[in-house]
């Protein structure tokens, strides 16, 4: 994936073709970079397993194989100048799209297997356990949001004015794919875009462990963070707030609302989430209560 990211970056420079309103090499570049982060994080998480290591190793092999198939198809369609996603224009395009659909389901199932193993494994540090488990479960939910894009699109017109008969599904909600979009991400600025919650949800896999790493690194400078109980509570707040944010932007996208143009209801919900996170963080920073001393048997028995 790292090598393909380099190849795709070169393609962005030397190939000026545009497909669905974006440089044609943008999709393989973004996907390969995303898979680098995804697979590196899963590989690290597999080292934490205390049971089921063999099952986890095979699940990791499945993730590698299915992601490779996915990227081969995406890159091959780029070379052909065709869409990889939602393309059913010809029997060949339809077969490739169906293969991609199958491989992504298998990849999701393999990640679910790893998540179950992580839920069952014993991780001594409770904050680390929550960061890992919360991250992988949120990532699974974010990945599952991708299946919403495969549903038949309500838009009656395909991108670039083409007949929509050759496409099934879409990234955007309420507008055709390929319209005005945000720089870099390519997310729609005129309608909802399901890629936003899909992306944000999936990368909880990296962000939740990074939150814990940041807390540990800051602990020498900030005394409250040296308390394991404080770190655990802050990770709880982070996982809960992040999950709520994913739900919010999913709801926003399904209402056909651009991510960068929220209405009053969306802003109010975002404010409520932010306030809850701030309150939770403030409460979490309180030092843990000292453990109550237990009386020994000698102390409980009266002295003769």
PDB file of C-alpha atoms in Angstrom:
ATOM      1  CA  UNK A   1       0.000   0.000   0.000  1.00  0.00           C
ATOM      2  CA  UNK A   2       2.881   2.365   0.754  1.00  0.00           C
ATOM      3  CA  UNK A   3       4.388   1.626  -2.665  1.00  0.00           C
ATOM      4  CA  UNK A   4       1.026   2.143  -4.348  1.00  0.00           C
ATOM      5  CA  UNK A   5       0.644   5.477  -2.558  1.00  0.00           C
ATOM      6  CA  UNK A   6       3.911   6.604  -4.187  1.00  0.00           C
ATOM      7  CA  UNK A   7       2.778   5.351  -7.614  1.00  0.00           C
ATOM      8  CA  UNK A   8      -0.576   7.126  -7.202  1.00  0.00           C
ATOM      9  CA  UNK A   9       1.160  10.338  -6.141  1.00  0.00           C
ATOM     10  CA  UNK A  10       3.198  10.208  -9.350  1.00  0.00           C
ATOM     11  CA  UNK A  11      -0.025   9.578 -11.268  1.00  0.00           C
ATOM     12  CA  UNK A  12      -1.555  12.705  -9.751  1.00  0.00           C
ATOM     13  CA  UNK A  13       1.359  14.718 -11.138  1.00  0.00           C
ATOM     14  CA  UNK A  14       1.743  13.229 -14.627  1.00  0.00           C
ATOM     15  CA  UNK A  15      -1.854  12.190 -15.463  1.00  0.00           C
ATOM     16  CA  UNK A  16      -4.276  15.087 -15.871  1.00  0.00           C
ATOM     17  CA  UNK A  17      -7.392  12.970 -16.405  1.00  0.00           C
ATOM     18  CA  UNK A  18     -10.434  13.808 -14.273  1.00  0.00           C
ATOM     19  CA  UNK A  19     -13.162  11.338 -13.298  1.00  0.00           C
ATOM     20  CA  UNK A  20     -16.337  12.195 -11.364  1.00  0.00           C
ATOM     21  CA  UNK A  21     -15.019  15.698 -10.726  1.00  0.00           C
ATOM     22  CA  UNK A  22     -11.703  14.588  -9.187  1.00  0.00           C
ATOM     23  CA  UNK A  23      -8.196  13.727 -10.460  1.00  0.00           C
ATOM     24  CA  UNK A  24      -8.381  10.117 -11.579  1.00  0.00           C
ATOM     25  CA  UNK A  25      -5.479   8.989  -9.330  1.00  0.00           C
ATOM     26  CA  UNK A  26      -6.936  10.612  -6.213  1.00  0.00           C
ATOM     27  CA  UNK A  27      -8.979   7.554  -5.228  1.00  0.00           C
ATOM     28  CA  UNK A  28      -6.136   4.983  -5.265  1.00  0.00           C
ATOM     29  CA  UNK A  29      -3.882   7.486  -3.476  1.00  0.00           C
ATOM     30  CA  UNK A  30      -6.380   8.109  -0.659  1.00  0.00           C
ATOM     31  CA  UNK A  31      -7.305   4.436  -0.351  1.00  0.00           C
ATOM     32  CA  UNK A  32      -3.702   3.238  -0.235  1.00  0.00           C
ATOM     33  CA  UNK A  33      -2.725   5.794   2.426  1.00  0.00           C
ATOM     34  CA  UNK A  34      -5.801   4.839   4.455  1.00  0.00           C
ATOM     35  CA  UNK A  35      -4.958   1.134   4.189  1.00  0.00           C
ATOM     36  CA  UNK A  36      -1.390   1.825   5.377  1.00  0.00           C
ATOM     37  CA  UNK A  37      -2.744   3.325   8.607  1.00  0.00           C
ATOM     38  CA  UNK A  38      -5.478   0.691   8.939  1.00  0.00           C
ATOM     39  CA  UNK A  39      -3.218  -2.334   8.499  1.00  0.00           C
ATOM     40  CA  UNK A  40      -0.357  -1.003  10.627  1.00  0.00           C
ATOM     41  CA  UNK A  41      -2.781  -0.344  13.495  1.00  0.00           C
ATOM     42  CA  UNK A  42      -4.418  -3.768  13.216  1.00  0.00           C
ATOM     43  CA  UNK A  43      -0.989  -5.417  13.094  1.00  0.00           C
ATOM     44  CA  UNK A  44      -0.021  -3.660  16.329  1.00  0.00           C
ATOM     45  CA  UNK A  45      -3.330  -4.626  17.966  1.00  0.00           C
ATOM     46  CA  UNK A  46      -2.746  -8.279  17.058  1.00  0.00           C
ATOM     47  CA  UNK A  47       0.425  -8.208  19.182  1.00  0.00           C
ATOM     48  CA  UNK A  48      -1.762  -7.487  22.236  1.00  0.00           C
ATOM     49  CA  UNK A  49      -3.674 -10.763  21.994  1.00  0.00           C
ATOM     50  CA  UNK A  50      -3.198 -13.165  24.896  1.00  0.00           C
ATOM     51  CA  UNK A  51      -5.469 -15.818  23.414  1.00  0.00           C
ATOM     52  CA  UNK A  52      -6.551 -16.742  19.897  1.00  0.00           C
ATOM     53  CA  UNK A  53      -3.283 -15.598  18.324  1.00  0.00           C
ATOM     54  CA  UNK A  54      -3.570 -18.120  15.490  1.00  0.00           C
ATOM     55  CA  UNK A  55      -7.118 -17.027  14.645  1.00  0.00           C
ATOM     56  CA  UNK A  56      -5.988 -13.409  14.801  1.00  0.00           C
ATOM     57  CA  UNK A  57      -3.066 -14.104  12.486  1.00  0.00           C
ATOM     58  CA  UNK A  58      -5.348 -15.712   9.897  1.00  0.00           C
ATOM     59  CA  UNK A  59      -7.831 -12.841  10.206  1.00  0.00           C
ATOM     60  CA  UNK A  60      -4.917 -10.485   9.526  1.00  0.00           C
ATOM     61  CA  UNK A  61      -4.012 -12.477   6.409  1.00  0.00           C
ATOM     62  CA  UNK A  62      -7.616 -12.108   5.213  1.00  0.00           C
ATOM     63  CA  UNK A  63      -7.460  -8.327   5.723  1.00  0.00           C
ATOM     64  CA  UNK A  64      -4.256  -8.208   3.655  1.00  0.00           C
ATOM     65  CA  UNK A  65      -5.663 -10.347   0.830  1.00  0.00           C
ATOM     66  CA  UNK A  66      -9.015  -8.553   0.559  1.00  0.00           C
ATOM     67  CA  UNK A  67      -7.486  -5.083   0.721  1.00  0.00           C
ATOM     68  CA  UNK A  68      -5.029  -6.116  -2.005  1.00  0.00           C
ATOM     69  CA  UNK A  69      -7.876  -7.325  -4.255  1.00  0.00           C
ATOM     70  CA  UNK A  70      -9.746  -4.082  -3.596  1.00  0.00           C
ATOM     71  CA  UNK A  71      -6.774  -1.939  -4.604  1.00  0.00           C
ATOM     72  CA  UNK A  72      -5.932  -4.013  -7.683  1.00  0.00           C
ATOM     73  CA  UNK A  73      -9.465  -3.439  -8.996  1.00  0.00           C
ATOM     74  CA  UNK A  74      -9.458   0.272  -8.155  1.00  0.00           C
ATOM     75  CA  UNK A  75      -6.090   0.778  -9.851  1.00  0.00           C
ATOM     76  CA  UNK A  76      -7.045  -1.314 -12.891  1.00  0.00           C
ATOM     77  CA  UNK A  77     -10.171   0.796 -13.399  1.00  0.00           C
ATOM     78  CA  UNK A  78      -8.087   3.965 -13.119  1.00  0.00           C
ATOM     79  CA  UNK A  79      -5.817   2.681 -15.892  1.00  0.00           C
ATOM     80  CA  UNK A  80      -8.930   1.968 -17.993  1.00  0.00           C
ATOM     81  CA  UNK A  81     -10.331   5.418 -17.235  1.00  0.00           C
ATOM     82  CA  UNK A  82     -13.429   3.930 -15.592  1.00  0.00           C
ATOM     83  CA  UNK A  83     -15.154   4.260 -12.234  1.00  0.00           C
ATOM     84  CA  UNK A  84     -14.447   1.450  -9.793  1.00  0.00           C
ATOM     85  CA  UNK A  85     -17.286   2.150  -7.353  1.00  0.00           C
ATOM     86  CA  UNK A  86     -20.976   1.852  -8.300  1.00  0.00           C
ATOM     87  CA  UNK A  87     -20.097   1.073 -11.929  1.00  0.00           C
ATOM     88  CA  UNK A  88     -22.456  -1.408 -13.615  1.00  0.00           C
ATOM     89  CA  UNK A  89     -22.237   0.064 -17.127  1.00  0.00           C
ATOM     90  CA  UNK A  90     -20.963  -3.211 -18.665  1.00  0.00           C
ATOM     91  CA  UNK A  91     -20.918  -6.855 -17.598  1.00  0.00           C
ATOM     92  CA  UNK A  92     -17.176  -6.569 -16.886  1.00  0.00           C
ATOM     93  CA  UNK A  93     -17.575  -3.390 -14.813  1.00  0.00           C
ATOM     94  CA  UNK A  94     -20.453  -4.983 -12.930  1.00  0.00           C
ATOM     95  CA  UNK A  95     -18.373  -8.096 -12.187  1.00  0.00           C
ATOM     96  CA  UNK A  96     -15.551  -5.952 -10.801  1.00  0.00           C
ATOM     97  CA  UNK A  97     -17.969  -3.939  -8.656  1.00  0.00           C
ATOM     98  CA  UNK A  98     -19.584  -7.120  -7.293  1.00  0.00           C
ATOM     99  CA  UNK A  99     -16.131  -8.515  -6.482  1.00  0.00           C
ATOM    100  CA  UNK A 100     -15.272  -5.344  -4.593  1.00  0.00           C
ATOM    101  CA  UNK A 101     -18.514  -5.607  -2.656  1.00  0.00           C
ATOM    102  CA  UNK A 102     -17.721  -9.184  -1.655  1.00  0.00           C
ATOM    103  CA  UNK A 103     -14.137  -8.469  -0.635  1.00  0.00           C
ATOM    104  CA  UNK A 104     -15.087  -5.492   1.522  1.00  0.00           C
ATOM    105  CA  UNK A 105     -17.679  -7.601   3.367  1.00  0.00           C
ATOM    106  CA  UNK A 106     -15.052 -10.276   4.009  1.00  0.00           C
ATOM    107  CA  UNK A 107     -12.553  -7.605   5.139  1.00  0.00           C
ATOM    108  CA  UNK A 108     -15.140  -6.188   7.554  1.00  0.00           C
ATOM    109  CA  UNK A 109     -15.877  -9.677   8.918  1.00  0.00           C
ATOM    110  CA  UNK A 110     -12.142 -10.348   9.441  1.00  0.00           C
ATOM    111  CA  UNK A 111     -11.829  -7.077  11.351  1.00  0.00           C
ATOM    112  CA  UNK A 112     -14.837  -8.117  13.445  1.00  0.00           C
ATOM    113  CA  UNK A 113     -13.035 -11.361  14.336  1.00  0.00           C
ATOM    114  CA  UNK A 114     -10.019  -9.339  15.500  1.00  0.00           C
ATOM    115  CA  UNK A 115     -12.326  -7.047  17.497  1.00  0.00           C
ATOM    116  CA  UNK A 116     -13.910 -10.036  19.274  1.00  0.00           C
ATOM    117  CA  UNK A 117     -10.468 -11.407  20.122  1.00  0.00           C
ATOM    118  CA  UNK A 118      -9.455  -8.003  21.523  1.00  0.00           C
ATOM    119  CA  UNK A 119     -12.616  -7.911  23.636  1.00  0.00           C
ATOM    120  CA  UNK A 120     -11.686 -11.278  25.115  1.00  0.00           C
ATOM    121  CA  UNK A 121      -7.983 -10.635  25.629  1.00  0.00           C
ATOM    122  CA  UNK A 122      -6.584  -9.456  28.951  1.00  0.00           C
ATOM    123  CA  UNK A 123      -5.002  -6.008  28.745  1.00  0.00           C
ATOM    124  CA  UNK A 124      -3.611  -4.984  32.122  1.00  0.00           C
ATOM    125  CA  UNK A 125      -3.977  -1.221  31.706  1.00  0.00           C
ATOM    126  CA  UNK A 126      -7.720  -0.461  31.685  1.00  0.00           C
ATOM    127  CA  UNK A 127      -7.307   2.809  29.798  1.00  0.00           C
ATOM    128  CA  UNK A 128      -5.298   1.052  27.074  1.00  0.00           C
ATOM    129  CA  UNK A 129      -7.900  -1.710  26.877  1.00  0.00           C
ATOM    130  CA  UNK A 130     -10.694   0.833  26.430  1.00  0.00           C
ATOM    131  CA  UNK A 131      -8.759   2.843  23.825  1.00  0.00           C
ATOM    132  CA  UNK A 132      -8.084  -0.282  21.751  1.00  0.00           C
ATOM    133  CA  UNK A 133     -11.567  -1.768  22.055  1.00  0.00           C
ATOM    134  CA  UNK A 134     -13.391   1.530  21.666  1.00  0.00           C
ATOM    135  CA  UNK A 135     -11.279   2.363  18.630  1.00  0.00           C
ATOM    136  CA  UNK A 136     -11.837  -0.929  16.825  1.00  0.00           C
ATOM    137  CA  UNK A 137     -15.595  -1.043  17.556  1.00  0.00           C
ATOM    138  CA  UNK A 138     -16.092   2.538  16.370  1.00  0.00           C
ATOM    139  CA  UNK A 139     -14.031   1.733  13.276  1.00  0.00           C
ATOM    140  CA  UNK A 140     -16.270  -1.253  12.538  1.00  0.00           C
ATOM    141  CA  UNK A 141     -19.331   0.984  12.788  1.00  0.00           C
ATOM    142  CA  UNK A 142     -17.705   3.562  10.498  1.00  0.00           C
ATOM    143  CA  UNK A 143     -16.774   0.879   7.971  1.00  0.00           C
ATOM    144  CA  UNK A 144     -20.341  -0.444   8.024  1.00  0.00           C
ATOM    145  CA  UNK A 145     -21.588   3.021   7.030  1.00  0.00           C
ATOM    146  CA  UNK A 146     -19.944   2.407   3.680  1.00  0.00           C
ATOM    147  CA  UNK A 147     -22.696  -0.077   2.861  1.00  0.00           C
ATOM    148  CA  UNK A 148     -25.194   2.808   2.828  1.00  0.00           C
ATOM    149  CA  UNK A 149     -23.435   4.138  -0.263  1.00  0.00           C
ATOM    150  CA  UNK A 150     -24.228   0.963  -2.220  1.00  0.00           C
ATOM    151  CA  UNK A 151     -27.982   1.518  -1.965  1.00  0.00           C
ATOM    152  CA  UNK A 152     -29.691   2.790  -5.145  1.00  0.00           C
ATOM    153  CA  UNK A 153     -29.210   6.540  -5.456  1.00  0.00           C
ATOM    154  CA  UNK A 154     -32.231   8.847  -5.572  1.00  0.00           C
ATOM    155  CA  UNK A 155     -30.409  11.096  -8.024  1.00  0.00           C
ATOM    156  CA  UNK A 156     -31.734  10.731 -11.538  1.00  0.00           C
ATOM    157  CA  UNK A 157     -28.529  11.771 -13.195  1.00  0.00           C
ATOM    158  CA  UNK A 158     -25.011  10.438 -13.013  1.00  0.00           C
ATOM    159  CA  UNK A 159     -21.928  12.646 -12.738  1.00  0.00           C
ATOM    160  CA  UNK A 160     -20.862  14.765 -15.687  1.00  0.00           C
ATOM    161  CA  UNK A 161     -24.357  14.649 -17.204  1.00  0.00           C
ATOM    162  CA  UNK A 162     -24.199  10.936 -18.066  1.00  0.00           C
ATOM    163  CA  UNK A 163     -27.144   8.571 -17.832  1.00  0.00           C
ATOM    164  CA  UNK A 164     -27.433   7.092 -14.336  1.00  0.00           C
ATOM    165  CA  UNK A 165     -28.434   3.677 -15.671  1.00  0.00           C
ATOM    166  CA  UNK A 166     -24.818   2.502 -15.463  1.00  0.00           C
ATOM    167  CA  UNK A 167     -24.411   3.263 -11.770  1.00  0.00           C
ATOM    168  CA  UNK A 168     -25.867   1.777  -8.589  1.00  0.00           C
ATOM    169  CA  UNK A 169     -25.238   3.749  -5.390  1.00  0.00           C
ATOM    170  CA  UNK A 170     -23.500   7.046  -4.690  1.00  0.00           C
ATOM    171  CA  UNK A 171     -21.318   8.884  -2.214  1.00  0.00           C
ATOM    172  CA  UNK A 172     -23.544  11.960  -2.095  1.00  0.00           C
ATOM    173  CA  UNK A 173     -27.058  12.369  -0.732  1.00  0.00           C
ATOM    174  CA  UNK A 174     -29.492  14.729  -2.432  1.00  0.00           C
ATOM    175  CA  UNK A 175     -27.107  15.714  -5.244  1.00  0.00           C
ATOM    176  CA  UNK A 176     -25.246  13.778  -7.971  1.00  0.00           C
ATOM    177  CA  UNK A 177     -21.682  12.694  -7.339  1.00  0.00           C
ATOM    178  CA  UNK A 178     -19.014  14.846  -8.957  1.00  0.00           C
ATOM    179  CA  UNK A 179     -20.386  18.274  -8.034  1.00  0.00           C
ATOM    180  CA  UNK A 180     -18.653  21.047  -6.052  1.00  0.00           C
ATOM    181  CA  UNK A 181     -16.499  19.504  -3.349  1.00  0.00           C
ATOM    182  CA  UNK A 182     -14.084  20.202  -0.519  1.00  0.00           C
ATOM    183  CA  UNK A 183     -10.368  20.292  -1.378  1.00  0.00           C
ATOM    184  CA  UNK A 184      -8.334  17.191  -0.568  1.00  0.00           C
ATOM    185  CA  UNK A 185     -11.243  15.079   0.758  1.00  0.00           C
ATOM    186  CA  UNK A 186     -13.522  15.590  -2.252  1.00  0.00           C
ATOM    187  CA  UNK A 187     -16.614  15.587  -0.025  1.00  0.00           C
ATOM    188  CA  UNK A 188     -19.641  17.389  -1.436  1.00  0.00           C
ATOM    189  CA  UNK A 189     -20.254  21.029  -0.501  1.00  0.00           C
ATOM    190  CA  UNK A 190     -23.794  21.111  -1.926  1.00  0.00           C
ATOM    191  CA  UNK A 191     -25.318  17.949  -0.417  1.00  0.00           C
ATOM    192  CA  UNK A 192     -24.748  15.244   2.137  1.00  0.00           C
ATOM    193  CA  UNK A 193     -21.735  12.975   1.726  1.00  0.00           C
ATOM    194  CA  UNK A 194     -21.552   9.576   3.413  1.00  0.00           C
ATOM    195  CA  UNK A 195     -17.799   9.424   2.950  1.00  0.00           C
ATOM    196  CA  UNK A 196     -17.395  11.869   5.851  1.00  0.00           C
ATOM    197  CA  UNK A 197     -18.804   9.627   8.637  1.00  0.00           C
ATOM    198  CA  UNK A 198     -17.317   6.573   6.908  1.00  0.00           C
ATOM    199  CA  UNK A 199     -13.832   8.127   7.060  1.00  0.00           C
ATOM    200  CA  UNK A 200     -14.155   9.644  10.538  1.00  0.00           C
ATOM    201  CA  UNK A 201     -15.570   6.436  12.000  1.00  0.00           C
ATOM    202  CA  UNK A 202     -12.952   4.138  10.480  1.00  0.00           C
ATOM    203  CA  UNK A 203     -10.026   6.195  11.727  1.00  0.00           C
ATOM    204  CA  UNK A 204     -11.110   5.897  15.339  1.00  0.00           C
ATOM    205  CA  UNK A 205      -8.915   2.807  15.030  1.00  0.00           C
ATOM    206  CA  UNK A 206      -5.864   5.086  15.126  1.00  0.00           C
ATOM    207  CA  UNK A 207      -7.176   8.098  17.025  1.00  0.00           C
ATOM    208  CA  UNK A 208      -8.339   6.403  20.225  1.00  0.00           C
ATOM    209  CA  UNK A 209      -4.960   4.737  20.916  1.00  0.00           C
ATOM    210  CA  UNK A 210      -3.282   8.039  19.995  1.00  0.00           C
ATOM    211  CA  UNK A 211      -5.389   9.812  22.636  1.00  0.00           C
ATOM    212  CA  UNK A 212      -4.061   7.427  25.267  1.00  0.00           C
ATOM    213  CA  UNK A 213      -0.476   7.791  24.017  1.00  0.00           C
ATOM    214  CA  UNK A 214      -0.833  11.582  24.264  1.00  0.00           C
ATOM    215  CA  UNK A 215      -2.116  11.310  27.845  1.00  0.00           C
ATOM    216  CA  UNK A 216       0.818   9.095  28.830  1.00  0.00           C
ATOM    217  CA  UNK A 217       3.349  11.436  27.202  1.00  0.00           C
ATOM    218  CA  UNK A 218       1.810  14.459  28.952  1.00  0.00           C
ATOM    219  CA  UNK A 219       1.701  12.751  32.346  1.00  0.00           C
ATOM    220  CA  UNK A 220       5.215  13.860  33.454  1.00  0.00           C
ATOM    221  CA  UNK A 221       4.197  17.517  32.971  1.00  0.00           C
ATOM    222  CA  UNK A 222       0.613  17.361  34.264  1.00  0.00           C
ATOM    223  CA  UNK A 223       0.271  15.680  37.629  1.00  0.00           C
ATOM    224  CA  UNK A 224      -3.425  14.649  37.281  1.00  0.00           C
ATOM    225  CA  UNK A 225      -2.582  12.520  34.239  1.00  0.00           C
ATOM    226  CA  UNK A 226      -0.241  10.373  36.318  1.00  0.00           C
ATOM    227  CA  UNK A 227      -3.322   8.878  37.905  1.00  0.00           C
ATOM    228  CA  UNK A 228      -4.399   5.752  35.991  1.00  0.00           C
ATOM    229  CA  UNK A 229      -8.005   6.392  37.018  1.00  0.00           C
ATOM    230  CA  UNK A 230      -7.942   9.877  35.502  1.00  0.00           C
ATOM    231  CA  UNK A 231      -6.554   8.522  32.215  1.00  0.00           C
ATOM    232  CA  UNK A 232      -9.241   5.840  32.122  1.00  0.00           C
ATOM    233  CA  UNK A 233     -12.027   8.377  32.621  1.00  0.00           C
ATOM    234  CA  UNK A 234     -10.588  10.714  29.971  1.00  0.00           C
ATOM    235  CA  UNK A 235     -10.430   7.849  27.457  1.00  0.00           C
ATOM    236  CA  UNK A 236     -14.075   7.062  28.271  1.00  0.00           C
ATOM    237  CA  UNK A 237     -14.983  10.661  27.490  1.00  0.00           C
ATOM    238  CA  UNK A 238     -12.968  10.572  24.259  1.00  0.00           C
ATOM    239  CA  UNK A 239     -14.548   7.311  23.048  1.00  0.00           C
ATOM    240  CA  UNK A 240     -18.071   8.469  23.927  1.00  0.00           C
ATOM    241  CA  UNK A 241     -17.634  11.922  22.407  1.00  0.00           C
ATOM    242  CA  UNK A 242     -16.076  10.547  19.223  1.00  0.00           C
ATOM    243  CA  UNK A 243     -18.858   7.986  18.769  1.00  0.00           C
ATOM    244  CA  UNK A 244     -21.471  10.725  19.267  1.00  0.00           C
ATOM    245  CA  UNK A 245     -19.714  12.866  16.646  1.00  0.00           C
ATOM    246  CA  UNK A 246     -19.817  10.002  14.129  1.00  0.00           C
ATOM    247  CA  UNK A 247     -23.553   9.580  14.769  1.00  0.00           C
ATOM    248  CA  UNK A 248     -24.073  13.324  14.324  1.00  0.00           C
ATOM    249  CA  UNK A 249     -22.310  13.651  10.968  1.00  0.00           C
ATOM    250  CA  UNK A 250     -24.012  10.466   9.719  1.00  0.00           C
ATOM    251  CA  UNK A 251     -27.396  12.005  10.546  1.00  0.00           C
ATOM    252  CA  UNK A 252     -26.269  15.229   8.875  1.00  0.00           C
ATOM    253  CA  UNK A 253     -25.216  13.433   5.681  1.00  0.00           C
ATOM    254  CA  UNK A 254     -28.417  11.377   5.476  1.00  0.00           C
ATOM    255  CA  UNK A 255     -30.386  14.630   5.609  1.00  0.00           C
ATOM    256  CA  UNK A 256     -28.554  15.793   2.465  1.00  0.00           C
ATOM    257  CA  UNK A 257     -26.618  18.455   4.361  1.00  0.00           C
ATOM    258  CA  UNK A 258     -22.987  19.306   3.527  1.00  0.00           C
ATOM    259  CA  UNK A 259     -20.518  18.745   6.336  1.00  0.00           C
ATOM    260  CA  UNK A 260     -19.252  22.350   6.182  1.00  0.00           C
ATOM    261  CA  UNK A 261     -22.734  23.909   5.991  1.00  0.00           C
ATOM    262  CA  UNK A 262     -24.586  22.646   9.078  1.00  0.00           C
ATOM    263  CA  UNK A 263     -28.022  24.007   9.890  1.00  0.00           C
ATOM    264  CA  UNK A 264     -29.167  25.238  13.293  1.00  0.00           C
ATOM    265  CA  UNK A 265     -30.306  21.803  14.485  1.00  0.00           C
ATOM    266  CA  UNK A 266     -26.953  20.237  13.602  1.00  0.00           C
ATOM    267  CA  UNK A 267     -25.065  23.067  15.317  1.00  0.00           C
ATOM    268  CA  UNK A 268     -27.201  22.703  18.433  1.00  0.00           C
ATOM    269  CA  UNK A 269     -26.521  18.958  18.558  1.00  0.00           C
ATOM    270  CA  UNK A 270     -22.804  19.569  18.031  1.00  0.00           C
ATOM    271  CA  UNK A 271     -22.850  22.122  20.855  1.00  0.00           C
ATOM    272  CA  UNK A 272     -24.545  19.641  23.165  1.00  0.00           C
ATOM    273  CA  UNK A 273     -21.894  17.004  22.382  1.00  0.00           C
ATOM    274  CA  UNK A 274     -19.090  19.517  22.936  1.00  0.00           C
ATOM    275  CA  UNK A 275     -20.590  20.620  26.255  1.00  0.00           C
ATOM    276  CA  UNK A 276     -20.974  17.006  27.393  1.00  0.00           C
ATOM    277  CA  UNK A 277     -17.358  16.239  26.475  1.00  0.00           C
ATOM    278  CA  UNK A 278     -16.097  19.349  28.292  1.00  0.00           C
ATOM    279  CA  UNK A 279     -18.125  18.486  31.392  1.00  0.00           C
ATOM    280  CA  UNK A 280     -16.969  14.882  31.272  1.00  0.00           C
ATOM    281  CA  UNK A 281     -13.329  15.901  30.896  1.00  0.00           C
ATOM    282  CA  UNK A 282     -13.594  18.270  33.851  1.00  0.00           C
ATOM    283  CA  UNK A 283     -15.087  15.548  36.012  1.00  0.00           C
ATOM    284  CA  UNK A 284     -12.517  13.038  34.783  1.00  0.00           C
ATOM    285  CA  UNK A 285      -9.612  15.240  35.874  1.00  0.00           C
ATOM    286  CA  UNK A 286     -10.571  14.946  39.509  1.00  0.00           C
ATOM    287  CA  UNK A 287      -8.093  12.708  41.328  1.00  0.00           C
ATOM    288  CA  UNK A 288      -9.229   9.183  42.049  1.00  0.00           C
ATOM    289  CA  UNK A 289     -10.365   8.592  45.619  1.00  0.00           C
ATOM    290  CA  UNK A 290      -7.731   6.704  47.609  1.00  0.00           C
ATOM    291  CA  UNK A 291      -8.541   3.077  48.157  1.00  0.00           C
ATOM    292  CA  UNK A 292     -10.051   2.386  51.564  1.00  0.00           C
ATOM    293  CA  UNK A 293      -7.696   0.349  53.728  1.00  0.00           C
ATOM    294  CA  UNK A 294      -8.876  -3.169  54.454  1.00  0.00           C
ATOM    295  CA  UNK A 295      -8.614  -4.613  57.940  1.00  0.00           C
ATOM    296  CA  UNK A 296      -6.429  -7.672  58.299  1.00  0.00           C
ATOM    297  CA  UNK A 297      -7.512 -10.724  60.204  1.00  0.00           C
ATOM    298  CA  UNK A 298      -5.121  -9.807  63.023  1.00  0.00           C
ATOM    299  CA  UNK A 299      -6.760  -6.378  63.317  1.00  0.00           C
ATOM    300  CA  UNK A 300     -10.265  -7.846  63.352  1.00  0.00           C
ATOM    301  CA  UNK A 301      -9.569 -10.273  66.219  1.00  0.00           C
ATOM    302  CA  UNK A 302      -9.453  -8.826  69.763  1.00  0.00           C
ATOM    303  CA  UNK A 303      -6.124  -8.912  71.464  1.00  0.00           C
ATOM    304  CA  UNK A 304      -6.090 -11.503  74.284  1.00  0.00           C
TER     305      UNK A 304
END
